[in-house]
Coordinates of C-alpha atoms in Angstrom, one line a residue:
X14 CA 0.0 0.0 0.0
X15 CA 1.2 3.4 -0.7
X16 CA -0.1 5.3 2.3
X17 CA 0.7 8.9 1.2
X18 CA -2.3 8.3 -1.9
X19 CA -4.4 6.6 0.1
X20 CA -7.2 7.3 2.7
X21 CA -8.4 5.3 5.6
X22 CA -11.4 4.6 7.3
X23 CA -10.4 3.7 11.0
X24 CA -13.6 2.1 12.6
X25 CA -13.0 1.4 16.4
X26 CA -11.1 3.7 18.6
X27 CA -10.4 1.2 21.4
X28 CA -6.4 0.1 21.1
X29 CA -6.1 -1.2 18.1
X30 CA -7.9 1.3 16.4
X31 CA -5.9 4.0 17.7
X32 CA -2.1 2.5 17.2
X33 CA -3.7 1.5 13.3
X34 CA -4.6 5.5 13.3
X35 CA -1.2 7.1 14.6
X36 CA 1.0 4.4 12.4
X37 CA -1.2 5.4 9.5
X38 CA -1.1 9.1 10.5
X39 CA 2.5 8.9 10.8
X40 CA 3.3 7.8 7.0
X41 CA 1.5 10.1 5.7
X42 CA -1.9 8.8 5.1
X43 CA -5.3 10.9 5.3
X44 CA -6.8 9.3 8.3
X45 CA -10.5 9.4 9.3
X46 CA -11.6 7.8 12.4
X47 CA -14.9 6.8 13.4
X48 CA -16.8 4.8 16.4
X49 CA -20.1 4.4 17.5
X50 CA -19.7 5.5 20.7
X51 CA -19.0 9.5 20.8
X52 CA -18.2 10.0 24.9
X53 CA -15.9 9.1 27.5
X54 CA -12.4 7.3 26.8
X55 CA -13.8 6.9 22.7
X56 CA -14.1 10.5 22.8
X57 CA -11.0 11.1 24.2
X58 CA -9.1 9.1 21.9
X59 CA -10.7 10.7 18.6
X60 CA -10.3 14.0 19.7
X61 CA -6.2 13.1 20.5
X62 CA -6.3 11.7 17.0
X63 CA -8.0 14.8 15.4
X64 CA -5.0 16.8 16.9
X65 CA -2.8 14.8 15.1
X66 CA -4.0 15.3 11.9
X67 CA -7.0 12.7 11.6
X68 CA -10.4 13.4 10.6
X69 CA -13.4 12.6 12.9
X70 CA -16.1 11.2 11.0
X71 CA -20.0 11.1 12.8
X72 CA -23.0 8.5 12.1
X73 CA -24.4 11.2 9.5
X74 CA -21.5 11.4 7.4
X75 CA -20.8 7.8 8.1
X76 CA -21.6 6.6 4.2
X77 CA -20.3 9.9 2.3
X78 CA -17.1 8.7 4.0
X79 CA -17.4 5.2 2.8
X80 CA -17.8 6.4 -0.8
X81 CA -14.7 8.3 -0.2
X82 CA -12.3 6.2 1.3
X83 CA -9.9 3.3 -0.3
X84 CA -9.2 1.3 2.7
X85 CA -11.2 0.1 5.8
X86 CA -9.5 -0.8 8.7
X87 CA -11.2 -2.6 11.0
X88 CA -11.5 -3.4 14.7
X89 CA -11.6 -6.6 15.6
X90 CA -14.6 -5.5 18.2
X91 CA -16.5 -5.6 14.6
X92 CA -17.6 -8.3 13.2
X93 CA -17.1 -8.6 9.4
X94 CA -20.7 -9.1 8.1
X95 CA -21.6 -5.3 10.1
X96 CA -23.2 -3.4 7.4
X97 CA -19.9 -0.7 7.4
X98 CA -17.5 -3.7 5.8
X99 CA -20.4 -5.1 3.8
X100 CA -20.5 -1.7 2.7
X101 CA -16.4 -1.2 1.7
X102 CA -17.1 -4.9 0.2
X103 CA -19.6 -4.6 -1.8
X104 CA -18.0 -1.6 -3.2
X105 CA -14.8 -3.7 -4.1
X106 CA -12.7 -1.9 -1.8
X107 CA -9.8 -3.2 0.9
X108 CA -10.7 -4.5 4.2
X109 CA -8.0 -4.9 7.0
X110 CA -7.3 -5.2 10.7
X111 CA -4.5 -3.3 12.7
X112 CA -2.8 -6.7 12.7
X113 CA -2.3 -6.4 9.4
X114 CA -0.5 -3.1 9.5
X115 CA 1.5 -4.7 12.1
X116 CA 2.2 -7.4 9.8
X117 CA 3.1 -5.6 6.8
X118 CA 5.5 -2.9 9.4
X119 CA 7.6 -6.0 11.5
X120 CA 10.9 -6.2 10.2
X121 CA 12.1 -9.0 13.0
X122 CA 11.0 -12.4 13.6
X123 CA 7.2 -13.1 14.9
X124 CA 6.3 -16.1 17.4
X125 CA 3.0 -16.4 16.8
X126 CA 0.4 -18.2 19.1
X127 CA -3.3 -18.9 18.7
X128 CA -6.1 -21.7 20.3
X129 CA -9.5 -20.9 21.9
X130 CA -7.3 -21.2 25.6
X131 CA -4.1 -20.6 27.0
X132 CA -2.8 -18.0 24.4
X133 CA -2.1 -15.1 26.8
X134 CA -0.6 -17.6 29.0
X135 CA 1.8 -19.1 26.8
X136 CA 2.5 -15.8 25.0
X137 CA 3.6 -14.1 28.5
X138 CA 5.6 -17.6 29.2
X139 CA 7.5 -17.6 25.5
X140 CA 8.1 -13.6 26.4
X141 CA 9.9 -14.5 29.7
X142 CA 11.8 -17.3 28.5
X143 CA 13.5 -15.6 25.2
X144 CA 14.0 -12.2 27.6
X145 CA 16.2 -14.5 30.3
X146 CA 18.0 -16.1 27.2
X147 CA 19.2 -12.6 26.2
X148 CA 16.8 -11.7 23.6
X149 CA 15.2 -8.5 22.6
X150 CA 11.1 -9.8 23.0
X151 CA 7.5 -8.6 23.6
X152 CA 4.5 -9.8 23.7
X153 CA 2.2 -8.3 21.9
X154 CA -1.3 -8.5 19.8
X155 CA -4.5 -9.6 20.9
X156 CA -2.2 -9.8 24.4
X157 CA -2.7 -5.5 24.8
X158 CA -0.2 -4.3 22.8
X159 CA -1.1 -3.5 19.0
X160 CA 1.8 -5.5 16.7
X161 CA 1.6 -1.9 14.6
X162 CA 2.7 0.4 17.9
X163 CA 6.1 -2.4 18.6
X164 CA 7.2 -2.7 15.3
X165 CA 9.8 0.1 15.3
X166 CA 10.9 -0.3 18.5
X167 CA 11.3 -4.0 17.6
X168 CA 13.7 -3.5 14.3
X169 CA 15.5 -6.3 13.2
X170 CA 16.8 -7.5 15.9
X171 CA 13.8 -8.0 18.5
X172 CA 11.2 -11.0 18.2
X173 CA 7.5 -10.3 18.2
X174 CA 5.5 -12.6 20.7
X175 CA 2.0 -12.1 19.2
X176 CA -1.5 -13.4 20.2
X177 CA -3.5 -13.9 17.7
X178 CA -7.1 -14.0 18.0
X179 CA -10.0 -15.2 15.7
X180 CA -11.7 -11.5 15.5
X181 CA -8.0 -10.3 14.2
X182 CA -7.5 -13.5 11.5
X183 CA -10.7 -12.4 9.9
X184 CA -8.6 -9.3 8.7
X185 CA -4.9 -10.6 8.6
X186 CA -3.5 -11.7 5.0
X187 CA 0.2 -10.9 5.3
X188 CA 1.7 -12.4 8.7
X189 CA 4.2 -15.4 8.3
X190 CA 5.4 -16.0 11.3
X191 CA 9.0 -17.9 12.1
X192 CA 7.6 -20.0 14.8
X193 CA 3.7 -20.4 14.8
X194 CA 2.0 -21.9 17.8
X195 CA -1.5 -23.5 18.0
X196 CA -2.7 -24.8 21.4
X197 CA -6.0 -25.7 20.9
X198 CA -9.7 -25.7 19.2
X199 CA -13.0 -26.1 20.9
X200 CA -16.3 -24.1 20.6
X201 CA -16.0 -20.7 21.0
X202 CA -17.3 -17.4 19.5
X203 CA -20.3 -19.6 17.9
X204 CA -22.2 -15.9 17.7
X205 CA -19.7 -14.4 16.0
X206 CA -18.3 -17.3 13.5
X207 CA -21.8 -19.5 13.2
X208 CA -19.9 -22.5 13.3
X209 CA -17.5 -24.3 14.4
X210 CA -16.2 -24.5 10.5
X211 CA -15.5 -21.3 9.9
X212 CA -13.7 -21.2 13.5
X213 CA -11.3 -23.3 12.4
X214 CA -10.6 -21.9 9.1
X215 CA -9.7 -18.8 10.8
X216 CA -7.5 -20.6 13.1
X217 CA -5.8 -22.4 10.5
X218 CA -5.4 -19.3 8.8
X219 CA -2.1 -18.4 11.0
X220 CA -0.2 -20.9 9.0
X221 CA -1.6 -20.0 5.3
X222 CA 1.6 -18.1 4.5
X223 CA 4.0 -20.2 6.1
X224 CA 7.1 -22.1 4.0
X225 CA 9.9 -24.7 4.4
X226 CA 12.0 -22.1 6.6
X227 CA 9.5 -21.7 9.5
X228 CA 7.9 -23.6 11.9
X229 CA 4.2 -24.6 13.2
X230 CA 4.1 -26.1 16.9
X231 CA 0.8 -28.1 17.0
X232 CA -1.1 -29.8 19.6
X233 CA -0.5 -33.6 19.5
X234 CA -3.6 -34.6 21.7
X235 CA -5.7 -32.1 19.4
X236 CA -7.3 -33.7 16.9
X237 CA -8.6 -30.7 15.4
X238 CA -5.3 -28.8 15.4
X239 CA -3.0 -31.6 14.6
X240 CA -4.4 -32.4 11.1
X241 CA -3.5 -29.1 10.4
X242 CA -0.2 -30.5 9.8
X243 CA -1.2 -32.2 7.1
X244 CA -2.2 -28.4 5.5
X245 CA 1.1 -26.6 6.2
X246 CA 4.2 -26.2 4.2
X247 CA 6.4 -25.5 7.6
X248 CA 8.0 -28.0 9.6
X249 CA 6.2 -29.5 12.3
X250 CA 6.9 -29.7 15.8
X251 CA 4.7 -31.2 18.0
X252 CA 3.6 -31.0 22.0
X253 CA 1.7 -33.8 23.6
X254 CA 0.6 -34.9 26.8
X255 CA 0.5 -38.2 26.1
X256 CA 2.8 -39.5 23.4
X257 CA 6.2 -39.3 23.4
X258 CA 6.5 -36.7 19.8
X259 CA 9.2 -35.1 17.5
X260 CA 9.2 -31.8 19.8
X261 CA 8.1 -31.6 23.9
X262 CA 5.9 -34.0 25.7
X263 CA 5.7 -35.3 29.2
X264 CA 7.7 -38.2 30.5
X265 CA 8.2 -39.7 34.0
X266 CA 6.5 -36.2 35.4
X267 CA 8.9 -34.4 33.5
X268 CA 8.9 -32.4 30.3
X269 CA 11.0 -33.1 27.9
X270 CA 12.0 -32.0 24.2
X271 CA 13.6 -34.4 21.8
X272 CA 14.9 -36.2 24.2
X273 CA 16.3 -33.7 26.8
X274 CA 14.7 -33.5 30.3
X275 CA 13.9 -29.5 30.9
X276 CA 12.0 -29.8 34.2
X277 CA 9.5 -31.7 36.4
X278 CA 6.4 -31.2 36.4
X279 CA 6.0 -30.4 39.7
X280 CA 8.5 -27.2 39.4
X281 CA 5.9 -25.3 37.3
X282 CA 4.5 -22.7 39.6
X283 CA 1.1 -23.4 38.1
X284 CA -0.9 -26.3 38.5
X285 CA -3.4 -28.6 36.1
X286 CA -2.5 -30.1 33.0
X287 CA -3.5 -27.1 30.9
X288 CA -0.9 -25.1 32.1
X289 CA 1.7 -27.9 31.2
X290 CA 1.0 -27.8 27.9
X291 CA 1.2 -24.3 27.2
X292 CA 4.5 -24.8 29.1
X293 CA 5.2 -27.5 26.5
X294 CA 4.1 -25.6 23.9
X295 CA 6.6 -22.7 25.2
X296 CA 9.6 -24.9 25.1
X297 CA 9.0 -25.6 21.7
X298 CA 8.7 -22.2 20.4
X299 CA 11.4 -20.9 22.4
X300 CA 14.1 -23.9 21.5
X301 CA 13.5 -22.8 18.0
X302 CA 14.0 -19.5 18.8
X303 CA 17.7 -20.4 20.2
X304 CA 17.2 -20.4 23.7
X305 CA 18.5 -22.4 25.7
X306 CA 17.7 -25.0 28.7
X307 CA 19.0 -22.8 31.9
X308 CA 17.0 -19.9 30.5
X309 CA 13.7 -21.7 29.9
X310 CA 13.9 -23.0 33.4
X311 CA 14.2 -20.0 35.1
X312 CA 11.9 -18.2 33.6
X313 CA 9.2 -21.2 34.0
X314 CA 10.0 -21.7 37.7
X315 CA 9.8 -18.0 38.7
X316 CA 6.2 -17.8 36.0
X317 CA 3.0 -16.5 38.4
X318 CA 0.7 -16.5 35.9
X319 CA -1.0 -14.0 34.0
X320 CA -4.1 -11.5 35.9
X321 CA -7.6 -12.7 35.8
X322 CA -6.6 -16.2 35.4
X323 CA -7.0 -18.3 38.7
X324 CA -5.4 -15.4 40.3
X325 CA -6.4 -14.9 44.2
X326 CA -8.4 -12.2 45.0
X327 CA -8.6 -12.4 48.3
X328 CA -9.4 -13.9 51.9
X329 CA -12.7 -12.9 53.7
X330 CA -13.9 -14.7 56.8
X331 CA -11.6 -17.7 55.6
X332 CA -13.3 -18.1 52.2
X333 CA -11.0 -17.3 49.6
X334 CA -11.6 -15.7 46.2
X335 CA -10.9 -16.9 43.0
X336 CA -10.3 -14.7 39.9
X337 CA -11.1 -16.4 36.5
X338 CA -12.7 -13.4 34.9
X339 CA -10.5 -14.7 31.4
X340 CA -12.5 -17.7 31.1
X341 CA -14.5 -16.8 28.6
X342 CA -15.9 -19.7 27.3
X343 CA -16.7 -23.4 28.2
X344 CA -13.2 -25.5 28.3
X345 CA -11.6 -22.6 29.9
X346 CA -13.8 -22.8 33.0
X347 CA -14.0 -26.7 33.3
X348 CA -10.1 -26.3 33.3
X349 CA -10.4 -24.1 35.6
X350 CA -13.1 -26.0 38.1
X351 CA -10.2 -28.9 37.6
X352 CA -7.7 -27.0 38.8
X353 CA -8.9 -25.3 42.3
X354 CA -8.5 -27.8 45.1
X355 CA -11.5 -27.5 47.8
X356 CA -15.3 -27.2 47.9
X357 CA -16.2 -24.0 45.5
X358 CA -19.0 -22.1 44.5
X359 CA -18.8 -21.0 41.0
X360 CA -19.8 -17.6 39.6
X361 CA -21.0 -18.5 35.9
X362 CA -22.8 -16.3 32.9
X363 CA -22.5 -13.2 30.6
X364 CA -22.9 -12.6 27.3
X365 CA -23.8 -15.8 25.7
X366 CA -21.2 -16.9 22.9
X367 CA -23.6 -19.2 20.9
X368 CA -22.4 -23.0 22.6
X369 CA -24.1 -25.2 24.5
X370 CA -23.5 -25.3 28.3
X371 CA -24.4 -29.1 28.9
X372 CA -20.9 -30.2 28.9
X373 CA -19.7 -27.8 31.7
X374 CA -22.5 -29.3 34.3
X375 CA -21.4 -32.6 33.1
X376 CA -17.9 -31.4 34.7
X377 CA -19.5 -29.6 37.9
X378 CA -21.7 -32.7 38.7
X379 CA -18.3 -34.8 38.7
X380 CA -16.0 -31.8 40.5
X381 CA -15.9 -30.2 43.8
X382 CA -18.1 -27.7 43.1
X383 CA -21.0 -27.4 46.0
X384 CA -23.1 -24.9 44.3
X385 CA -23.7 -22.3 41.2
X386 CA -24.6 -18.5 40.9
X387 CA -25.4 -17.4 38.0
X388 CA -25.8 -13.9 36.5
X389 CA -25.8 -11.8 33.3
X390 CA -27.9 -11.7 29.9
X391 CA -27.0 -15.6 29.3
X392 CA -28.5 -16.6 32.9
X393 CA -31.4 -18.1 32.2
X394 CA -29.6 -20.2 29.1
X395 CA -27.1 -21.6 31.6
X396 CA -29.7 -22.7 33.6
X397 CA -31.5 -24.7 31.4
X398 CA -28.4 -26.7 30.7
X399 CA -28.4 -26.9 34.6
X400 CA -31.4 -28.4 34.4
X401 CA -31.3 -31.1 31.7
X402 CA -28.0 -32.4 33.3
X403 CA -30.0 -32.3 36.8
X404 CA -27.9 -30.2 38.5
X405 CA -30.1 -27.8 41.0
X406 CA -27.9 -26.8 43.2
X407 CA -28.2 -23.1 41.4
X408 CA -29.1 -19.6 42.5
X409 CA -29.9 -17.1 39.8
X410 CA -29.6 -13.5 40.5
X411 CA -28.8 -11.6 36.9
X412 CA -26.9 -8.9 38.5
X413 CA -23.0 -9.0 38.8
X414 CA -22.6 -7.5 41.9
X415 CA -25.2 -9.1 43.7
X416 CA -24.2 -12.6 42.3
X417 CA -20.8 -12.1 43.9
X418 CA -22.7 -11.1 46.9
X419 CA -24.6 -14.1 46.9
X420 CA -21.9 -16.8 46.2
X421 CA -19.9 -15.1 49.4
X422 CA -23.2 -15.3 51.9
X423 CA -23.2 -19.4 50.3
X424 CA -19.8 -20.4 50.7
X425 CA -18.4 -21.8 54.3
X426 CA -15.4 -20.8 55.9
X427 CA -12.7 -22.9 54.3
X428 CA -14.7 -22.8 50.6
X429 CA -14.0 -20.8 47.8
X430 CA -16.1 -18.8 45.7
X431 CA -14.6 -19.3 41.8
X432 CA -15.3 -16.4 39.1
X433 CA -14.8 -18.6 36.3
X434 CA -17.8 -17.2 33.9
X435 CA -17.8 -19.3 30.8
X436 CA -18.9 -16.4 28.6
X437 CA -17.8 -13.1 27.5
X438 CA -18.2 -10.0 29.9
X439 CA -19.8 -7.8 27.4
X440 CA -23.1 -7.6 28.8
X441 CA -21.4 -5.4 31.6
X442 CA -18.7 -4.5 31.0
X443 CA -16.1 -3.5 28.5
X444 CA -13.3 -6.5 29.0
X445 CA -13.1 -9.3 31.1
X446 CA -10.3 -7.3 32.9
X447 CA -13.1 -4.7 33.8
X448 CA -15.2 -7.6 35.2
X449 CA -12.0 -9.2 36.9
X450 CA -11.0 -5.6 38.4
X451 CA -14.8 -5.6 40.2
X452 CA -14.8 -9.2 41.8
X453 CA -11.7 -7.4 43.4
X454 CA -12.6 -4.6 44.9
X455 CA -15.9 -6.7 46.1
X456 CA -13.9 -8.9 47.7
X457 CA -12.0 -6.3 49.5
X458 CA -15.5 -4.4 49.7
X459 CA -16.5 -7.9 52.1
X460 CA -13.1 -7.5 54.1
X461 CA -14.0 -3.6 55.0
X462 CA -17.4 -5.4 56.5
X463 CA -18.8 -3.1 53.5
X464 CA -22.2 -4.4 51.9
X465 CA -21.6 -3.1 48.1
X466 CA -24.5 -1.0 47.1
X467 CA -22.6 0.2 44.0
X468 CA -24.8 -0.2 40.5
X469 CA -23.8 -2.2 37.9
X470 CA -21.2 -1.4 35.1
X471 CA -22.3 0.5 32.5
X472 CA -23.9 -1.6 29.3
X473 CA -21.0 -2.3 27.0
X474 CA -21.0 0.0 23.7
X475 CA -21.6 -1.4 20.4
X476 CA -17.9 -2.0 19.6
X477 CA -16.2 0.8 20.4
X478 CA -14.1 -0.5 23.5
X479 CA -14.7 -4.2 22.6
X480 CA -11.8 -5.1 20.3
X481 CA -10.6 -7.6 21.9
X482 CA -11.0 -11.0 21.9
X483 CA -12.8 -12.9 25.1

């Protein structure tokens, strides 16, 4: 593209939208920016780009602007049959995502990772382990940080450790990663995608532009993900739980790779069988990124975790609280109602994501989970799946902050209370980081002896501050 003869349609002024604007802005491109929402942080952000040189477009002059620009770039809070791409496609014009400037910007290598769970995880543990073995990297992506804000700073010399999400392979042609990592595929984002085929087409589409000189790391115990070797040009490594592969697997309670004992099991900081395979996963990535053992064990053994994902909130009254605001969809919260040790009551619902909720009660019924609040828009669809399985042990209350309120009054000293929601926060709030931030200061809000009287989160905007994935 040849920005300086171009102009740009920037919809979404969340993150993305404004690193796409200001890289844009910054070679020379005319620049208008639009989002639906037209107050608070949006607002702020337009009227920052506007000083820079960008044009502010409102809903009025929403399709005169369409007619007049060449390229749409999209936020990946907007789903690509919206009527403003429909709009830039019927009219044969370019659609892309911020990713995609990032793409086309990088100049140094690019781990790339993807799977419906465990990305941010194994993204922050690839970052840590190539940063103790000397290396220039950062995480980036669907992770916080826009790939088109760290390319510069990156150069030639750096490595990119992007998350990748669905929303941002609907719009991403031109990435081709040296090392790409898929964890895993189950049902997710069933709204957005409308089946599980065109999920994994997306997913898949991380490796579309890969040759004989890079790499894909593929889940083993995956069915899904591991006939995409069959689909790749690059060379396969593989991570398994269960079979010894060409690549890291677990032997003895120790991970291994090719042969070479890194570390026990039982040194990883985190627990549950999850976590070892995006530690698996890791080693891979990072062993073909030249790092070597000693680095890959420190990092690992000194890795906490990432926020909002089994994270402790708190102790009140000796029930302790347990942050899971990032699982977003089924698997993730099973994983997680595997992984905490002690009776629990489980904070579930949200926005619903289009799957069924049968197979998470089929967990609960066989876990240590004593009872169920549920909350939010998808409430009453959560408990219907409650029901068919013939699970009752449920209170509904659709409020957030009364749910939390609830599961506290039902636990017992020496319980926990789990915020592992199995849908996206969107109803409520802007992020599941929002939603993670209030169970915390509830939580501390109980410890005060403070009854929380405080109304719920604003509705979330159309897709304005939404551009992440959840």
């Amino acid at each position: 593209m040849l920005f300086s003869r171009q102009s740009f349609l920037v919809a979404g002024l969340s993150r993305s939208g404004v690193s796409a604007s200001e890289y844009l802005l910054g070679r020379g491109a005319k620049v208008f920016v639009y989002d639906d929402v037209e107050e608070g942080a949006v607002a702020e952000n337009a009227a920052a780009l506007e000083r820079k040189g960008a044009k502010i477009v409102h809903k009025e002059d929403l399709s005169d602007c369409t007619a007049r620009c060449d390229v749409l770039v999209l936020s990946p809070g907007i789903p690509v049959d919206h009527p403003l791409p429909v709009s830039f496609r019927r009219a044969g014009k370019r659609i892309i995502g911020e990713t995609e400037l990032g793409a086309l910007a990088v100049r140094c290598p690019v781990v790339a990772v993807t799977g419906t769970n465990g990305k941010t995880t194994t993204v922050t543990m690839i970052e840590g382990i190539l940063q103790e073995a000397g290396k220039r990297a950062l995480a980036c992506g669907n992770i916080g940080k826009p790939l088109s804000s760290c390319a510069e700073a990156l150069g030639e010399d750096g490595i990119a450790v992007a998350e990748i999400s669905s929303f941002q392979l609907e719009t991403l042609y031109s990435l081709r990663p040296h090392v790409a990592v898929v964890l895993n595929i189950t049902e997710d984002h069933l709204n957005r995608h409308y089946n599980m085929e065109n999920y994994v087409y997306l997913k898949e589409r991380l490796l579309r532009n890969s040759g004989e000189s890079e790499y894909a790391v593929l889940n083993y115990d995956d069915p899904v993900v591991r006939a995409f070797a069959e689909k790749t040009k690059a060379n396969v490594v593989w991570f398994s739980l269960k079979e010894r592969v060409d690549g890291g697997y677990l032997s003895e309670g120790a991970l291994c790779y090719n042969g070479e004992k890194i570390l026990a099991e039982s040194e990883l900081p985190l627990q549950g069988a999850h976590n070892t395979a995006n530690a698996l996963a890791a080693i891979c990535a990072c062993k073909l990124m030249g790092a070597d053992t000693r680095a890959i064990v420190r990092a690992l053994t000194q890795f906490r975790g990432v926020a909002h994902r089994l994270q402790k909130a708190g102790e009140v009254n000796g029930i302790t609280f347990i942050d899971d605001s990032k699982a977003t969809n089924v698997d993730s919260a099973i994983k997680a109602i595997g992984s905490v040790k002690g009776e629990t009551v489980l904070l579930l619902g949200g926005k619903d994501k289009g799957y069924a909720y049968e197979p998470l009660f089929e967990a609960i019924r066989n876990s240590s989970v004593v009872h169920t609040v549920l909350y939010g828009e998808n409430a009453f669809r959560i408990l219907n799946a409650a029901l068919k399985k013939g699970y009752a042990s449920v209170t509904l209350c659709r409020p957030f902050d009364l749910a939390v309120k609830v599961a506290y009054l039902t636990a017992k000293r020496g319980q926990n209370v789990l915020l592992s929601p199995a849908s996206a926060s969107f109803d409520s709030f802007r992020n599941y980081e929002e939603r993670g931030e209030r169970f915390s200061e509830l939580v501390a809000s109980f410890g005060a002896g403070e009854p929380s009287n405080t109304e719920q989160t604003q509705e979330a905007e159309d897709f304005g501050e939404n551009a992440a994935e959840e």
